[in-house]
Coordinates of C-alpha atoms in Angstrom, one line a residue:
Chain A
M1 CA 4.4 -44.6 -9.8
I2 CA 2.0 -44.3 -6.3
F3 CA 3.6 -47.9 -5.2
D4 CA 6.0 -48.0 -2.0
R5 CA 8.8 -50.7 -1.7
P6 CA 8.7 -52.9 -2.0
T7 CA 8.9 -53.2 -5.3
S8 CA 6.7 -56.0 -7.0
A9 CA 9.6 -57.5 -8.6
E10 CA 10.7 -57.4 -4.4
L11 CA 7.5 -58.6 -3.7
V12 CA 8.1 -61.8 -5.9
E13 CA 11.5 -62.5 -4.7
A14 CA 10.2 -62.7 -1.7
V15 CA 7.8 -65.2 -2.1
S16 CA 9.8 -67.5 -4.2
E17 CA 12.5 -67.5 -1.4
F18 CA 9.9 -68.8 1.2
L19 CA 8.9 -71.6 -1.7
E20 CA 12.4 -72.4 -1.8
K21 CA 14.0 -72.5 2.3
E22 CA 10.9 -73.2 3.9
I23 CA 8.2 -74.8 2.3
K24 CA 9.9 -77.0 -0.4
T25 CA 11.5 -79.3 1.8
T26 CA 8.8 -80.1 3.8
L27 CA 7.3 -81.8 0.7
P28 CA 6.7 -85.1 -0.5
N29 CA 9.1 -85.5 -3.8
H30 CA 6.0 -85.0 -6.6
L31 CA 4.9 -81.8 -4.3
A32 CA 8.6 -80.7 -4.2
F33 CA 8.4 -80.8 -7.7
K34 CA 5.8 -78.8 -8.5
T35 CA 6.8 -76.3 -6.0
Q36 CA 10.0 -75.6 -8.3
I37 CA 7.6 -75.5 -11.5
A38 CA 5.9 -72.7 -9.1
I39 CA 9.9 -71.2 -8.3
N40 CA 11.1 -70.5 -11.0
V41 CA 7.8 -69.0 -12.9
L42 CA 7.9 -66.5 -10.0
N43 CA 11.8 -66.3 -11.2
I44 CA 10.3 -64.8 -14.4
V45 CA 8.6 -62.5 -13.3
K46 CA 10.9 -60.7 -11.1
R47 CA 13.2 -60.7 -14.1
E48 CA 11.0 -59.7 -16.3
Q49 CA 10.1 -56.7 -13.8
E50 CA 13.1 -55.5 -13.6
N51 CA 14.9 -55.8 -16.9
K52 CA 10.8 -55.0 -19.3
E53 CA 11.9 -51.3 -19.5
L54 CA 15.6 -51.4 -20.7
L55 CA 14.8 -55.0 -23.2
T56 CA 11.8 -53.5 -24.7
K57 CA 13.7 -50.4 -25.6
E58 CA 16.6 -52.0 -26.3
S59 CA 14.9 -54.5 -28.6
K60 CA 12.5 -51.4 -30.4
E61 CA 15.5 -50.0 -31.6
I62 CA 16.6 -53.6 -32.8
L63 CA 13.3 -53.6 -35.1
L64 CA 13.4 -50.0 -36.1
T65 CA 16.9 -51.0 -38.4
L66 CA 14.3 -53.1 -40.3
L67 CA 11.2 -51.8 -39.7
S68 CA 11.3 -48.0 -39.9
N69 CA 8.2 -46.7 -39.5
P70 CA 8.3 -46.2 -35.2
E71 CA 4.5 -47.1 -35.5
E72 CA 5.1 -50.5 -37.2
A73 CA 8.4 -51.3 -35.2
N74 CA 6.9 -54.2 -33.1
I75 CA 7.0 -58.0 -33.1
N76 CA 3.8 -58.9 -35.2
Q77 CA 5.2 -56.9 -38.2
L78 CA 8.4 -58.3 -38.2
A79 CA 7.3 -61.2 -38.1
A80 CA 4.6 -60.1 -40.5
Q81 CA 6.6 -59.1 -43.0
I82 CA 9.1 -62.6 -42.4
A83 CA 5.9 -63.8 -43.3
S84 CA 4.8 -62.7 -46.5
G85 CA 8.3 -62.7 -47.8
K86 CA 9.6 -59.0 -47.3
L87 CA 12.1 -59.3 -45.7
D88 CA 15.2 -61.6 -47.1
L89 CA 16.3 -64.5 -45.6
E90 CA 19.0 -64.3 -46.6
D91 CA 19.3 -60.7 -44.9
K92 CA 21.7 -60.1 -42.1
K93 CA 20.1 -57.6 -41.2
L94 CA 17.3 -59.8 -40.3
Q95 CA 19.1 -62.7 -39.0
K96 CA 20.9 -60.7 -36.2
A97 CA 17.8 -59.2 -35.1
L98 CA 16.6 -62.6 -34.5
I99 CA 19.6 -63.2 -33.0
E100 CA 20.0 -60.3 -30.4
I101 CA 15.8 -60.1 -29.6
T102 CA 15.2 -64.0 -29.0
K103 CA 18.4 -63.3 -26.2
K104 CA 16.5 -60.7 -24.4
K105 CA 13.7 -63.0 -24.2
I106 CA 15.4 -65.7 -22.6
S107 CA 17.6 -63.7 -20.5
V108 CA 14.4 -63.3 -18.5
D109 CA 12.4 -66.7 -19.5
N110 CA 15.7 -69.1 -18.5
P111 CA 19.0 -67.3 -18.6
K112 CA 20.0 -70.6 -17.3
Y113 CA 19.1 -72.5 -20.9
S114 CA 22.7 -74.5 -22.4
T115 CA 22.1 -72.6 -25.8
Y116 CA 21.8 -68.9 -24.1
K117 CA 24.8 -70.1 -21.6
K118 CA 26.3 -70.9 -24.6
L119 CA 25.8 -67.7 -26.6
I120 CA 26.9 -65.3 -24.4
K121 CA 29.8 -66.6 -23.7
Chain B
M1 CA -11.2 -97.8 -8.7
S2 CA -7.7 -100.3 -8.9
E3 CA -9.6 -102.9 -6.8
E4 CA -12.3 -103.0 -9.6
L5 CA -9.8 -102.6 -12.5
Q6 CA -7.7 -106.0 -10.4
L7 CA -10.9 -107.8 -12.0
K8 CA -11.4 -106.8 -15.2
I9 CA -8.0 -107.2 -15.5
E10 CA -7.8 -110.9 -14.4
E11 CA -11.5 -111.6 -16.4
F12 CA -9.5 -110.0 -19.6
L13 CA -6.6 -112.0 -19.2
L14 CA -8.7 -115.2 -18.3
K15 CA -11.1 -114.5 -21.9
N16 CA -7.2 -114.3 -23.5
G17 CA -7.0 -117.8 -21.9
S18 CA -4.4 -116.9 -18.9
K19 CA -5.9 -117.6 -15.6
G20 CA -4.7 -115.8 -12.9
K21 CA -4.5 -113.0 -10.3
V22 CA -3.5 -109.4 -10.1
S23 CA -2.0 -107.6 -7.6
E24 CA 0.5 -105.0 -6.5
L25 CA -1.9 -102.8 -9.4
V26 CA 0.0 -98.9 -9.5
P27 CA -0.5 -96.2 -11.6
L28 CA 2.6 -94.7 -13.5
T29 CA 2.3 -91.1 -14.2
G30 CA 2.1 -91.7 -18.2
G31 CA 1.4 -89.9 -21.2
A32 CA -1.2 -87.3 -21.3
S33 CA -3.3 -88.8 -23.5
A34 CA -3.4 -92.3 -22.1
E35 CA -2.9 -94.1 -18.6
T36 CA -0.8 -97.0 -17.9
W37 CA -0.2 -98.8 -14.5
S38 CA 2.1 -101.8 -13.6
F39 CA 0.6 -105.3 -11.8
T40 CA 2.2 -108.7 -11.1
F41 CA 0.2 -111.3 -12.3
S42 CA 0.6 -114.8 -11.1
N43 CA -0.8 -118.3 -11.5
K44 CA 0.1 -121.5 -10.5
N45 CA 3.6 -122.2 -12.4
K46 CA 5.0 -118.1 -12.6
S47 CA 5.0 -114.7 -12.0
E48 CA 5.9 -111.9 -14.0
R49 CA 5.2 -108.1 -14.4
M50 CA 2.6 -106.5 -17.1
I51 CA 2.0 -103.1 -17.9
L52 CA -1.9 -101.9 -18.8
R53 CA -2.1 -99.1 -21.0
R54 CA -5.5 -98.0 -22.0
G55 CA -7.2 -94.5 -23.8
S56 CA -9.4 -92.7 -23.6
G57 CA -11.3 -94.2 -27.0
K58 CA -11.5 -91.1 -28.1
K59 CA -9.9 -90.3 -31.8
S60 CA -6.8 -87.8 -31.8
P61 CA -5.0 -86.8 -34.5
L62 CA -2.3 -86.5 -33.0
A63 CA -2.0 -90.1 -31.5
V64 CA -3.3 -93.1 -32.5
L65 CA -6.1 -95.5 -30.3
K66 CA -4.1 -97.9 -27.9
S67 CA -5.5 -101.0 -29.5
E68 CA -3.9 -99.5 -33.3
E69 CA -0.7 -99.0 -31.0
A70 CA -0.3 -102.8 -30.1
V71 CA -1.1 -103.9 -33.2
I72 CA 1.5 -101.9 -35.2
Q73 CA 3.9 -103.0 -32.2
Q74 CA 3.5 -106.2 -33.0
K75 CA 4.1 -106.5 -36.0
V76 CA 7.5 -104.3 -35.5
K77 CA 8.6 -106.3 -33.5
S78 CA 9.6 -108.8 -36.1
S79 CA 11.5 -106.3 -37.6
G80 CA 14.3 -107.4 -34.6
A81 CA 13.5 -103.7 -33.4
P82 CA 13.1 -104.2 -29.6
V83 CA 9.7 -103.3 -28.6
P84 CA 8.2 -104.9 -26.1
T85 CA 6.2 -108.2 -25.8
I86 CA 2.2 -107.4 -26.4
V87 CA 0.1 -110.1 -23.9
A88 CA -3.5 -108.7 -25.0
I89 CA -5.8 -106.2 -26.4
S90 CA -8.5 -104.8 -25.9
S91 CA -10.4 -102.7 -27.7
G92 CA -14.1 -100.9 -28.1
D93 CA -16.2 -100.5 -25.6
K94 CA -16.0 -103.7 -23.3
D95 CA -13.2 -105.7 -21.6
L96 CA -11.0 -102.6 -20.5
G97 CA -12.0 -100.3 -23.3
D98 CA -9.0 -99.6 -25.6
A99 CA -6.5 -100.4 -24.0
Y100 CA -3.4 -103.0 -24.4
L101 CA -1.6 -105.3 -21.3
M102 CA 2.0 -106.5 -22.1
R103 CA 5.1 -107.4 -20.4
L104 CA 7.4 -104.8 -18.4
I105 CA 10.8 -104.5 -19.9
P106 CA 12.9 -104.0 -17.1
G107 CA 14.8 -100.9 -17.2
E108 CA 15.0 -96.8 -16.5
S109 CA 12.8 -94.7 -18.8
I110 CA 13.4 -91.3 -17.0
A111 CA 16.5 -89.0 -18.6
R112 CA 17.8 -87.5 -15.9
K113 CA 18.6 -90.9 -14.4
I114 CA 19.7 -92.2 -17.9
L115 CA 22.0 -89.4 -18.3
R116 CA 23.4 -89.0 -14.7
D117 CA 23.7 -92.3 -13.0
K118 CA 26.4 -94.5 -12.6
K119 CA 25.0 -98.0 -13.4
F120 CA 23.7 -96.1 -17.1
S121 CA 28.1 -95.3 -18.1
E122 CA 28.5 -98.2 -19.9
A123 CA 25.4 -98.4 -21.3
R124 CA 25.8 -94.3 -22.5
Q125 CA 28.8 -95.4 -24.2
K126 CA 27.1 -98.0 -26.6
L127 CA 23.5 -95.9 -27.2
A128 CA 24.1 -93.8 -29.8
F129 CA 24.4 -97.1 -31.9
Q130 CA 21.8 -98.5 -30.2
C131 CA 19.6 -96.7 -31.5
G132 CA 20.4 -95.7 -34.8
E133 CA 20.6 -99.6 -35.3
A134 CA 17.2 -99.4 -33.4
L135 CA 15.9 -96.6 -35.9
A136 CA 16.9 -97.9 -39.2
K137 CA 14.7 -101.6 -38.2
I138 CA 11.7 -100.0 -37.6
H139 CA 12.5 -97.9 -41.1
S140 CA 12.9 -100.7 -42.9
V141 CA 9.7 -102.8 -42.3
N142 CA 7.1 -103.5 -45.1
L143 CA 4.8 -100.7 -45.3
N144 CA 2.4 -103.2 -46.9
D145 CA 1.8 -105.1 -43.1
F146 CA 0.3 -101.6 -42.0
D147 CA -2.5 -100.2 -43.5
Q148 CA -3.9 -98.5 -41.1
V149 CA -0.9 -96.0 -39.4
P150 CA -1.6 -92.9 -41.1
K151 CA -0.2 -91.1 -43.3
K152 CA 1.5 -88.1 -42.3
P153 CA 3.3 -86.8 -45.5
I154 CA 6.2 -84.2 -44.3
R155 CA 4.5 -80.9 -46.0
E156 CA 1.4 -81.4 -44.7
E157 CA 2.5 -82.1 -41.7
L158 CA 4.2 -78.8 -41.6
K159 CA 1.3 -77.0 -43.2
R160 CA -0.9 -78.2 -40.4
L161 CA 2.3 -77.1 -37.5
Y162 CA 1.8 -73.8 -39.2
L163 CA -1.5 -73.6 -39.3
T164 CA -1.6 -74.5 -35.7
Y165 CA 0.4 -71.7 -34.4
R166 CA -1.3 -68.9 -36.0
S167 CA -4.2 -70.1 -34.4
F168 CA -2.9 -68.8 -31.3
E169 CA -2.5 -65.3 -33.1
Q170 CA 1.1 -65.2 -30.9
P171 CA 3.4 -63.9 -34.1
L172 CA 6.9 -65.3 -33.4
P173 CA 9.3 -63.7 -36.2
V174 CA 12.1 -67.0 -35.3
F175 CA 9.1 -69.2 -36.1
E176 CA 8.1 -67.4 -39.4
Y177 CA 11.3 -67.6 -40.3
A178 CA 11.8 -71.0 -39.7
F179 CA 8.6 -72.5 -41.2
K180 CA 9.5 -70.1 -44.7
W181 CA 13.4 -71.7 -44.4
L182 CA 11.9 -75.3 -44.1
D183 CA 9.9 -74.1 -47.2
K184 CA 13.1 -74.1 -49.3
Q185 CA 14.2 -77.3 -48.3
D186 CA 14.0 -80.4 -50.2
F187 CA 12.0 -83.3 -48.5
T188 CA 11.7 -85.5 -51.8
T189 CA 15.4 -87.3 -51.0
R190 CA 13.6 -89.9 -48.8
N191 CA 10.8 -92.7 -49.4
D192 CA 8.4 -93.3 -47.0
A193 CA 8.5 -95.4 -44.2
L194 CA 7.4 -96.2 -40.6
V195 CA 8.1 -93.4 -38.6
H196 CA 7.8 -93.8 -34.6
G197 CA 7.4 -90.2 -34.4
D198 CA 8.4 -89.7 -30.6
F199 CA 12.0 -91.0 -30.4
R200 CA 13.7 -89.6 -28.0
L201 CA 15.1 -90.4 -23.9
G202 CA 11.2 -90.7 -22.0
N203 CA 10.3 -93.5 -24.8
L204 CA 13.4 -95.4 -24.2
M205 CA 13.7 -98.1 -22.1
I206 CA 17.5 -98.1 -20.8
D207 CA 19.0 -100.7 -18.8
E208 CA 22.8 -101.3 -18.0
S209 CA 23.5 -102.5 -21.4
G210 CA 22.1 -99.9 -23.3
L211 CA 18.3 -99.7 -25.3
A212 CA 16.5 -102.6 -24.5
A213 CA 13.2 -101.6 -25.6
V214 CA 11.6 -98.6 -27.6
I215 CA 7.9 -97.7 -25.7
D216 CA 4.9 -95.4 -26.3
W217 CA 4.1 -95.1 -30.2
E218 CA 1.3 -93.2 -30.1
M219 CA 2.7 -90.4 -32.8
V220 CA 3.5 -93.2 -34.9
S221 CA 3.0 -92.4 -38.9
I222 CA 4.0 -93.3 -42.0
G223 CA 5.8 -90.3 -43.4
N224 CA 9.1 -89.1 -43.9
P225 CA 12.5 -91.4 -41.2
M226 CA 14.4 -88.1 -41.8
L227 CA 11.8 -86.8 -38.4
D228 CA 12.7 -89.6 -35.9
I229 CA 16.5 -88.9 -36.6
G230 CA 16.6 -85.2 -36.3
W231 CA 14.0 -85.7 -33.2
M232 CA 16.6 -87.2 -31.5
C233 CA 19.0 -84.8 -31.9
I234 CA 17.2 -81.9 -30.8
N235 CA 18.5 -79.9 -27.9
S236 CA 15.2 -80.3 -26.5
W237 CA 15.8 -83.7 -25.5
R238 CA 19.3 -83.3 -24.7
F239 CA 18.3 -82.6 -20.8
G240 CA 21.1 -80.5 -20.6
Q241 CA 23.8 -82.3 -21.6
S242 CA 24.2 -79.9 -24.6
E243 CA 27.6 -81.1 -26.0
K244 CA 26.0 -85.0 -26.7
V245 CA 23.9 -83.9 -30.0
V246 CA 22.2 -86.8 -29.8
G247 CA 19.9 -87.3 -26.6
G248 CA 22.7 -86.2 -24.5
F249 CA 24.4 -89.2 -24.2
G250 CA 26.4 -89.8 -27.7
D251 CA 27.8 -88.4 -30.6
L252 CA 25.7 -88.0 -34.4
E253 CA 28.6 -90.1 -35.7
E254 CA 28.2 -93.0 -34.2
F255 CA 24.2 -92.6 -34.4
L256 CA 24.7 -92.4 -38.3
Q257 CA 26.8 -95.6 -38.0
G258 CA 24.5 -97.1 -35.8
Y259 CA 21.5 -96.5 -38.5
S260 CA 24.0 -97.7 -41.4
S261 CA 24.8 -100.9 -39.9
I262 CA 21.1 -101.8 -41.1
S263 CA 20.5 -99.8 -43.7
D264 CA 21.5 -98.6 -47.0
E265 CA 20.5 -95.3 -46.8
K266 CA 23.3 -93.0 -46.7
I267 CA 22.6 -89.7 -43.9
D268 CA 24.8 -86.9 -44.3
P269 CA 25.1 -84.4 -41.4
E270 CA 24.0 -81.6 -43.3
E271 CA 20.8 -83.4 -44.3
V272 CA 20.5 -83.8 -40.2
K273 CA 20.5 -80.3 -40.2
I274 CA 17.3 -80.0 -41.9
W275 CA 15.4 -82.0 -40.0
Q276 CA 16.8 -80.8 -36.3
V277 CA 15.3 -77.0 -37.4
L278 CA 11.9 -79.4 -38.2
G279 CA 12.1 -81.7 -34.9
T280 CA 12.9 -77.8 -33.1
L281 CA 10.1 -75.9 -34.8
R282 CA 7.5 -79.2 -34.1
W283 CA 8.4 -79.0 -30.2
G284 CA 8.3 -75.5 -30.3
V285 CA 4.6 -75.6 -31.7
I286 CA 3.4 -78.4 -28.9
C287 CA 4.5 -75.8 -26.5
L288 CA 2.5 -73.4 -27.5
I289 CA -0.6 -76.0 -27.9
Q290 CA 0.1 -77.0 -24.4
V291 CA 0.3 -73.3 -22.8
Y292 CA -3.1 -72.7 -24.5
S293 CA -4.9 -75.6 -22.9
H294 CA -4.6 -74.1 -20.0
L295 CA -5.0 -70.3 -21.2
N296 CA -8.0 -71.8 -23.2
G297 CA -9.2 -72.7 -19.4
D298 CA -9.3 -76.5 -21.1
V299 CA -6.7 -77.7 -18.9
N300 CA -5.8 -75.7 -16.0
S301 CA -2.2 -76.2 -14.7
L302 CA 0.9 -74.9 -13.1
E303 CA 3.3 -76.7 -15.7
K304 CA 1.5 -76.1 -18.4
A305 CA 1.2 -72.5 -18.0
A306 CA 5.1 -72.4 -17.2
I307 CA 5.6 -74.7 -20.1
G308 CA 4.3 -71.2 -22.1
R309 CA 8.3 -69.2 -21.0
R310 CA 9.8 -72.5 -22.9
V311 CA 9.0 -71.3 -26.0
S312 CA 12.1 -69.3 -26.1
E313 CA 14.2 -72.1 -25.4
T314 CA 13.6 -73.5 -29.1
E315 CA 13.7 -69.9 -30.3
I316 CA 17.5 -69.7 -29.2
D317 CA 17.5 -73.3 -30.7
L318 CA 16.6 -72.0 -34.1
V319 CA 18.5 -69.3 -34.6
D320 CA 21.5 -70.7 -33.5
L321 CA 20.7 -74.0 -35.6
L322 CA 20.2 -71.6 -38.3
F323 CA 22.9 -68.6 -38.2
L324 CA 24.9 -69.1 -36.2
G325 CA 26.6 -73.0 -36.1
G326 CA 24.5 -74.3 -33.9
K327 CA 25.1 -78.2 -33.6

């Protein structure tokens, strides 16, 4: 990495806080609502920047339990093998993999989502 | 713009036998495919609030024309289901284009207010039962009166949803799993019925005594009535109140009791689950349609971009329903 701090996550966080604290409060309702969406989007980017390496690595490990060829152990292959019937729907390892990978995705997209909060309790 | 529209509405109502003045014409936020206005219509005798719903007039595979929507609402009204009264229908290029006027039903349609405001606390107690009743009435209409409504057999609908999802070339293992799982389910247990297609908070007018009207009929079809039941019970439409299965306000048992107070059809919670999976997947594909309308440059919008990252909400709901005993 040749770039200095702030990291991209830290930059995005600074913009998000600026919108939240200094802009949103000055706007009429419908624009405050849209600004909240912008803040939510920035927070997704921040979480993704901070966690993507770890989450991708962990997902790869899960994928390798189902797809033994390391070059083919990716999301597209998993989807293709479910579609073709190569992976059995009753396979507990498959079900576990879908649960765990989905949890990783939503931990970035929306960690406040009700079902996610229930499942990590 | 709105002054011209005001005159057009007055002219159109005059043609339909009501002479009077239009005032307080204001746009309401509505669905993406239609514009909605509210206004006051007054003459010597009375003054009342009305709604104008107007479409682009283009045929779409997703929505029926406004003029058709109005005719369907008129016919459904005779089943006893709460539906707004249609005042006049315009079609083709003349008058107001593809549009209709209806009486305004006083009440609230914004889900978060209905779920949280104190003034709806009594309404919330009764709402699940009332929604069950209303759906059973809608599902029991005689289909001979509804030839113009598009037929959407569920297997064909699933195929259409699958092809739509595949067209975006963004493989989602959970969606693949859910489509495959749905392929194995039995959908032959129900007779065809009139299906509202988007029965949920947001499309229901609620007042302090409960359900006042079922609105927004543009996704109406003839198909499997369980679609409406499952759709009302998915977590996507609970607006954060996920412990209340029905719309974030009620229990499945009350909802089905309301349904069976009108209909002879027996509905088992296990069957509802199949339709919750289907409904969640359907909502997930609709999210994809919206985000790709942004990514393909058809509509550039922050909201539509953001909705792309809500697809994982439907995925977590699907794995919860399918593998973890989710309700």
